[in-house]
PDB file of C-alpha atoms in Angstrom:
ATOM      1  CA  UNK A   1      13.144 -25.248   3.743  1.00 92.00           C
ATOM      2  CA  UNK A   2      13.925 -21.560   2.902  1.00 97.00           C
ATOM      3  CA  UNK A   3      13.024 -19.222   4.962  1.00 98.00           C
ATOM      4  CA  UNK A   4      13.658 -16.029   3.292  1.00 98.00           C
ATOM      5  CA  UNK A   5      14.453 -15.254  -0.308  1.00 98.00           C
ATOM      6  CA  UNK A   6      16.625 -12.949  -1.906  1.00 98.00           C
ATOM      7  CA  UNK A   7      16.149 -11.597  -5.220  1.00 98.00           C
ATOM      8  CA  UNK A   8      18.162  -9.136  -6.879  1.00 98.00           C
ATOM      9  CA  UNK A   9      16.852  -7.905 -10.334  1.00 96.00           C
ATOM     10  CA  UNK A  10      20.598  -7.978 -11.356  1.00 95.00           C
ATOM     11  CA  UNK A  11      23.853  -9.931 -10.955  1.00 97.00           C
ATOM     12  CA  UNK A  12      25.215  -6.415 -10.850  1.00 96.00           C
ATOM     13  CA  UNK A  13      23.739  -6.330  -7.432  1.00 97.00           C
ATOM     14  CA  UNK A  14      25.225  -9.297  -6.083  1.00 98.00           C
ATOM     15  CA  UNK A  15      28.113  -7.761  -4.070  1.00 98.00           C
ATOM     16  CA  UNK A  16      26.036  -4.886  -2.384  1.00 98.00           C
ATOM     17  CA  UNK A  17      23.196  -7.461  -1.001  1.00 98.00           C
ATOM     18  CA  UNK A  18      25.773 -10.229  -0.389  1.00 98.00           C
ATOM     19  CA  UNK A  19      25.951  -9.014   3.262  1.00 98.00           C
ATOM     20  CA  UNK A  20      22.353  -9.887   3.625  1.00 98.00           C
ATOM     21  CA  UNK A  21      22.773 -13.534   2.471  1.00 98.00           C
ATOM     22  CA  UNK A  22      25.694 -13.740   4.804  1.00 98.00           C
ATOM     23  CA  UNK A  23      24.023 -12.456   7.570  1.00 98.00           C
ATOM     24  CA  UNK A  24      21.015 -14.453   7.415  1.00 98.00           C
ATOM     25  CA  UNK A  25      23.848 -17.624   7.342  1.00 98.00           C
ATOM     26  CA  UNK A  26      25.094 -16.189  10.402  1.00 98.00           C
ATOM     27  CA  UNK A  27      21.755 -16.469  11.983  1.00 98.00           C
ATOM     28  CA  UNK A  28      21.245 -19.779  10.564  1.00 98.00           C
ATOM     29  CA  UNK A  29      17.998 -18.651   8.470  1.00 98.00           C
ATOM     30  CA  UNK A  30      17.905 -20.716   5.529  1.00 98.00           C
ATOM     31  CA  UNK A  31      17.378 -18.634   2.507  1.00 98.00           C
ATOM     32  CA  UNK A  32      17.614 -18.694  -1.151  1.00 98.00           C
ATOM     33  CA  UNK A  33      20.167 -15.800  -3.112  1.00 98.00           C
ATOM     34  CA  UNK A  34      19.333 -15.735  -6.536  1.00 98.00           C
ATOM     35  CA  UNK A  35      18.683 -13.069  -9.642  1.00 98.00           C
ATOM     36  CA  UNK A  36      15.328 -12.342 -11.047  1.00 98.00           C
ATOM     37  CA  UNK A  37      14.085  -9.302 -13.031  1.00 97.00           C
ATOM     38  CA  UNK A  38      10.552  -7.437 -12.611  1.00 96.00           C
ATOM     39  CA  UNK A  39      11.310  -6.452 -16.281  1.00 95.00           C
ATOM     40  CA  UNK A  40      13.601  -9.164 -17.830  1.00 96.00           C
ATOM     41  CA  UNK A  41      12.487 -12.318 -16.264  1.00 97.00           C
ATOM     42  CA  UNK A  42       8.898 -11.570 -14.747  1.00 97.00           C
ATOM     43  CA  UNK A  43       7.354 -15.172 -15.717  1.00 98.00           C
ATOM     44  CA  UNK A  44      10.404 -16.241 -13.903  1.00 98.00           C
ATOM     45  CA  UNK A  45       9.778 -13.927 -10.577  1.00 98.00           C
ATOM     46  CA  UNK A  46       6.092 -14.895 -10.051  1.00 98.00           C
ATOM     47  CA  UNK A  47       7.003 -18.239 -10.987  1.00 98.00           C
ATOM     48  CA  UNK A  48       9.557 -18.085  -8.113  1.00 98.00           C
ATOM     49  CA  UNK A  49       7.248 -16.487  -5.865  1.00 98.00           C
ATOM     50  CA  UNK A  50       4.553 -19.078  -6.007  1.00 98.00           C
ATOM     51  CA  UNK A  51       7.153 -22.276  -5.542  1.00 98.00           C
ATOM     52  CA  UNK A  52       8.721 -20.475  -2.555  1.00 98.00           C
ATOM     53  CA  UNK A  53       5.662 -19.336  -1.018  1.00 98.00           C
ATOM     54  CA  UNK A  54       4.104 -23.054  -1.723  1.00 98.00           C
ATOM     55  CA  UNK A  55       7.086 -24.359  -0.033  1.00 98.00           C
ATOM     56  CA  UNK A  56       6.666 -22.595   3.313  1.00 98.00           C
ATOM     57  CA  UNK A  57       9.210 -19.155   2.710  1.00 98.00           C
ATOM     58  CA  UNK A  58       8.035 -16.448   4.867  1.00 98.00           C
ATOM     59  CA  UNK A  59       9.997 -13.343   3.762  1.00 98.00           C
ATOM     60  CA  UNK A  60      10.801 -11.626   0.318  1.00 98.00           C
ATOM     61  CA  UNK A  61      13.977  -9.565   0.327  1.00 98.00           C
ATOM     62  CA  UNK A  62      14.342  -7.692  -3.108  1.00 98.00           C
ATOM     63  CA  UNK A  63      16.988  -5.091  -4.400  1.00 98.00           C
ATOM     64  CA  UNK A  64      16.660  -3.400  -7.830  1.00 95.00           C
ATOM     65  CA  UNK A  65      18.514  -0.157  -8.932  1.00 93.00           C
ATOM     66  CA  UNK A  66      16.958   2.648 -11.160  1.00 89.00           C
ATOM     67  CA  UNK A  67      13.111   1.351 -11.616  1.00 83.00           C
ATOM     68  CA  UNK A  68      13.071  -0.872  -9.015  1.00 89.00           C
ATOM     69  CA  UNK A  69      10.071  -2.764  -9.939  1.00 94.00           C
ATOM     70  CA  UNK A  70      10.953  -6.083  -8.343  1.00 97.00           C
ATOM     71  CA  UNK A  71       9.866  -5.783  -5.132  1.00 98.00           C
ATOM     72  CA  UNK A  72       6.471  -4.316  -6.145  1.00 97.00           C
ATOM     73  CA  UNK A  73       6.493  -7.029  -8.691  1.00 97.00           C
ATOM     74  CA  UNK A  74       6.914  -9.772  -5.601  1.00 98.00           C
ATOM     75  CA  UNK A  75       4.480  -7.887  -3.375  1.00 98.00           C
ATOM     76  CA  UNK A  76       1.758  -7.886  -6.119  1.00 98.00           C
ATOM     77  CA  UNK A  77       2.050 -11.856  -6.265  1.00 98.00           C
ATOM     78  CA  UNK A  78       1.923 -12.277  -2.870  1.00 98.00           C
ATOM     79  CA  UNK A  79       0.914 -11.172   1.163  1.00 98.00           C
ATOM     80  CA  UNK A  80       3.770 -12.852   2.999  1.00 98.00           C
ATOM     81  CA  UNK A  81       6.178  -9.951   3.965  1.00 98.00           C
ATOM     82  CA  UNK A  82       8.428  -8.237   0.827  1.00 98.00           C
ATOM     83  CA  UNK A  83      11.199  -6.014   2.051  1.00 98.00           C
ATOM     84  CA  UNK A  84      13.086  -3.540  -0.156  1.00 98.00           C
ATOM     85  CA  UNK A  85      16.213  -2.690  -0.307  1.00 98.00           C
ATOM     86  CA  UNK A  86      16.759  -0.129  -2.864  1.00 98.00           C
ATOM     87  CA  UNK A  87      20.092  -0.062  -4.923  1.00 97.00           C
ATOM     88  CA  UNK A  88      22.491   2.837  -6.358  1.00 96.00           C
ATOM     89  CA  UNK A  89      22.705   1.874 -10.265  1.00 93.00           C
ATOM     90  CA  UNK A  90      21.849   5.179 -11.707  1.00 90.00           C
ATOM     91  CA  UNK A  91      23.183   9.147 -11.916  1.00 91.00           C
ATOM     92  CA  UNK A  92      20.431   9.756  -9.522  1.00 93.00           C
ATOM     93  CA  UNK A  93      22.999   8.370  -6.668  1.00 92.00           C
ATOM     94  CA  UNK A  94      19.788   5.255  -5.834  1.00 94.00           C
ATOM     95  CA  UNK A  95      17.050   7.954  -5.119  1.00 94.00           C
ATOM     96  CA  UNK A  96      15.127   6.474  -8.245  1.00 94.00           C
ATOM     97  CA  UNK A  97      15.644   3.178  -7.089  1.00 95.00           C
ATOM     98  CA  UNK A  98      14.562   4.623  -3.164  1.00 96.00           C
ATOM     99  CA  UNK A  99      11.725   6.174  -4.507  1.00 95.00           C
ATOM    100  CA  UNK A 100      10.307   3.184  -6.644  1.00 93.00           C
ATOM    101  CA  UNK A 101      10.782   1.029  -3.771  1.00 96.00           C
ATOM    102  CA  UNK A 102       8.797   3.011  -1.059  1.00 95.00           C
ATOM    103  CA  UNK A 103       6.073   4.589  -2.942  1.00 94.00           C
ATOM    104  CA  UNK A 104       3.444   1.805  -3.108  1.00 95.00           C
ATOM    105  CA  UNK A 105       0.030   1.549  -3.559  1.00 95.00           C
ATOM    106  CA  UNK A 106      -2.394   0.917  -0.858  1.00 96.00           C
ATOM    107  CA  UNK A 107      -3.146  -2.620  -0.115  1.00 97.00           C
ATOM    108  CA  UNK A 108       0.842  -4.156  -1.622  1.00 97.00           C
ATOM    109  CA  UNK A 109       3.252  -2.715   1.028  1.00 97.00           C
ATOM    110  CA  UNK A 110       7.322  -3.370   0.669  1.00 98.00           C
ATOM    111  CA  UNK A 111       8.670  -2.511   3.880  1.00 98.00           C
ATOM    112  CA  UNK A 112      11.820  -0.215   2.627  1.00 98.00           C
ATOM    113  CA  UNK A 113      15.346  -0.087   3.958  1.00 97.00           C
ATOM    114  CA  UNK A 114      18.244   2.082   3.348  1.00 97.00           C
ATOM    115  CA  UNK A 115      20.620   1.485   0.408  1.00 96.00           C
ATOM    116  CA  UNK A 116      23.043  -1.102  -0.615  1.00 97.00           C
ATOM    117  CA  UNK A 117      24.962  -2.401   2.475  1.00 97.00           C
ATOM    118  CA  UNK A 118      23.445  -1.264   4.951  1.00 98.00           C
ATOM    119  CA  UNK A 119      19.898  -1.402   3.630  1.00 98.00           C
ATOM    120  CA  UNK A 120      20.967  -5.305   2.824  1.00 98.00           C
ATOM    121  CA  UNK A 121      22.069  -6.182   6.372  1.00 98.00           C
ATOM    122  CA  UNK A 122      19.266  -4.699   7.920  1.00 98.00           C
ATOM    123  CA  UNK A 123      16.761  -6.695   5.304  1.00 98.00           C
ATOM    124  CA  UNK A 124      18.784  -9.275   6.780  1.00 98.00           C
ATOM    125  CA  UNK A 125      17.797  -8.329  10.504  1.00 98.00           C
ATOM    126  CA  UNK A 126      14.272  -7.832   9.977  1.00 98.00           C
ATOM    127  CA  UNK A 127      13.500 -11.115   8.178  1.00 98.00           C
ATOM    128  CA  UNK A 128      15.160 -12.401  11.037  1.00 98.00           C
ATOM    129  CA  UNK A 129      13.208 -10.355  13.534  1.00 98.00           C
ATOM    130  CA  UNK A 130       9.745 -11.528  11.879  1.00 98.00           C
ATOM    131  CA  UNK A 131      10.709 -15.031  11.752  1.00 98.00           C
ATOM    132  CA  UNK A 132      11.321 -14.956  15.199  1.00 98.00           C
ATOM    133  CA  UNK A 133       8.128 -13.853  16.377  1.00 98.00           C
ATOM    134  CA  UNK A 134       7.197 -17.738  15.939  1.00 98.00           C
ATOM    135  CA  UNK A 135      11.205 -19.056  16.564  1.00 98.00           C
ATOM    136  CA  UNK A 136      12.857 -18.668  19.847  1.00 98.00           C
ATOM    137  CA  UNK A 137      15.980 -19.287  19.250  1.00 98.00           C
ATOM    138  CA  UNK A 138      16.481 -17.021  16.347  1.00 98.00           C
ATOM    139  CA  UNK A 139      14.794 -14.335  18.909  1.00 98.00           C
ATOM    140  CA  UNK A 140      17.688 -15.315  21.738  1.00 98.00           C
ATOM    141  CA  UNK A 141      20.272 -15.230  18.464  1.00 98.00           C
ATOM    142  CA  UNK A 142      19.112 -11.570  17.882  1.00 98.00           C
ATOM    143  CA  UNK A 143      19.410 -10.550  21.499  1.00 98.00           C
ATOM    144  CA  UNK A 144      23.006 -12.243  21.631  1.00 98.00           C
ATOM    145  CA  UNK A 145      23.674  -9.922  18.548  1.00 98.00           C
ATOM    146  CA  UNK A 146      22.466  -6.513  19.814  1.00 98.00           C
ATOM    147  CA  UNK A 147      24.207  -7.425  23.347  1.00 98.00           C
ATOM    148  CA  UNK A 148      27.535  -8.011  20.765  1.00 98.00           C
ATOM    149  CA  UNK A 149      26.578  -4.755  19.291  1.00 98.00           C
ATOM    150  CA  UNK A 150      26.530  -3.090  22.931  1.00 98.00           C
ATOM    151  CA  UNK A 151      29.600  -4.381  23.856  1.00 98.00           C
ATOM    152  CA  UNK A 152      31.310  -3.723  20.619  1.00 98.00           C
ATOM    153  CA  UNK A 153      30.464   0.109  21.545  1.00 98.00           C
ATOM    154  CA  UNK A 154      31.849  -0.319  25.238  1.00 98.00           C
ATOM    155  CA  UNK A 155      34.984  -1.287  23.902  1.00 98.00           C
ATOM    156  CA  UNK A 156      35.293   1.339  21.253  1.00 98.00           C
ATOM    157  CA  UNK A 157      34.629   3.990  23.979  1.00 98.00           C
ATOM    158  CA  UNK A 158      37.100   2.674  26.550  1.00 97.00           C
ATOM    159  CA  UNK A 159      39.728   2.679  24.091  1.00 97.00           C
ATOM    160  CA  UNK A 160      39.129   5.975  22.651  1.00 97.00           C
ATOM    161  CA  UNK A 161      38.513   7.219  26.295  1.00 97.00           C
ATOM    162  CA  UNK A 162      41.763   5.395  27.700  1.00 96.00           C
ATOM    163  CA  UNK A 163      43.956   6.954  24.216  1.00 96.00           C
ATOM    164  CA  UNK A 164      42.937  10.786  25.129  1.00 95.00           C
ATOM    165  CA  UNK A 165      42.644  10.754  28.991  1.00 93.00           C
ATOM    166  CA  UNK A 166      44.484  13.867  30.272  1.00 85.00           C
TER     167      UNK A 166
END
């Protein structure tokens, strides 16, 4: 069953939000990576919506550059959790895409993370994070991650420490 789905409003997008597919693998949340547009396709994205939801998904991930509609698009047809990740696809260096993503109206939040990469891991991490409020395993997989994180850093400071000691 997937857990968390993945839209991006363009193939475009695929190789900024990729890292968010594989991270979710990593976790071993089963989720669904696939293209629908707010403005192209939006029988498709409700469509979409309602199967998923219908089948048990608990988390929307969306990324759109310049309007950015799709997540607003997703949280209008539905009240499971949509996260945003905006994208930079414009001259406006993604603060169109940032600013159509977090400005929503009252009542159809998108929870909005940073840009591209980083915005997609960390949609990645949070869908993982709610998930595991009801899984844990996935919770002692995210604590086994941070304490990789922390000891990623311990090594990075020893060796900088142990290349400039005087």
């Amino acid at each position: 069953m997937t857990k968390v789905a993945i839209f991006i409003g363009s193939i475009s997008d695929e190789e900024k939000m990729r890292p968010c597919a594989e991270t979710l693998k990593e976790l071993g949340v089963p989720c669904l990576f696939t293209v629908s547009s707010a403005h192209r396709t939006p029988e498709r994205t409700k469509r979409l919506v309602a199967e998923l939801e219908a089948s048990g998904c608990q988390v929307f991930i969306c990324a759109a550059g310049m309007a950015a509609h799709l997540a607003g698009a997703v949280a209008a047809a539905t009240t499971r959790p949509v996260l945003g990740v905006p994208i930079d696809a414009s001259p406006l260096g993604g603060m169109d895409a940032l600013l159509a993503t977090v400005q929503m109206p009252p009542g159809f939040p998108v929870g909005t993370l940073a840009l591209d990469k980083a915005g997609a891991k960390n949609a990645a991490y949070l869908a993982a994070q709610i998930l595991a409020l009801s899984d844990p395993e996935l919770a002692k997989k995210l604590l086994a991650v941070r304490e990789k994180f922390k000891a990623d850093v311990d090594k990075a400071a020893a060796d900088l420490e142990a290349r400039f000691k005087s």
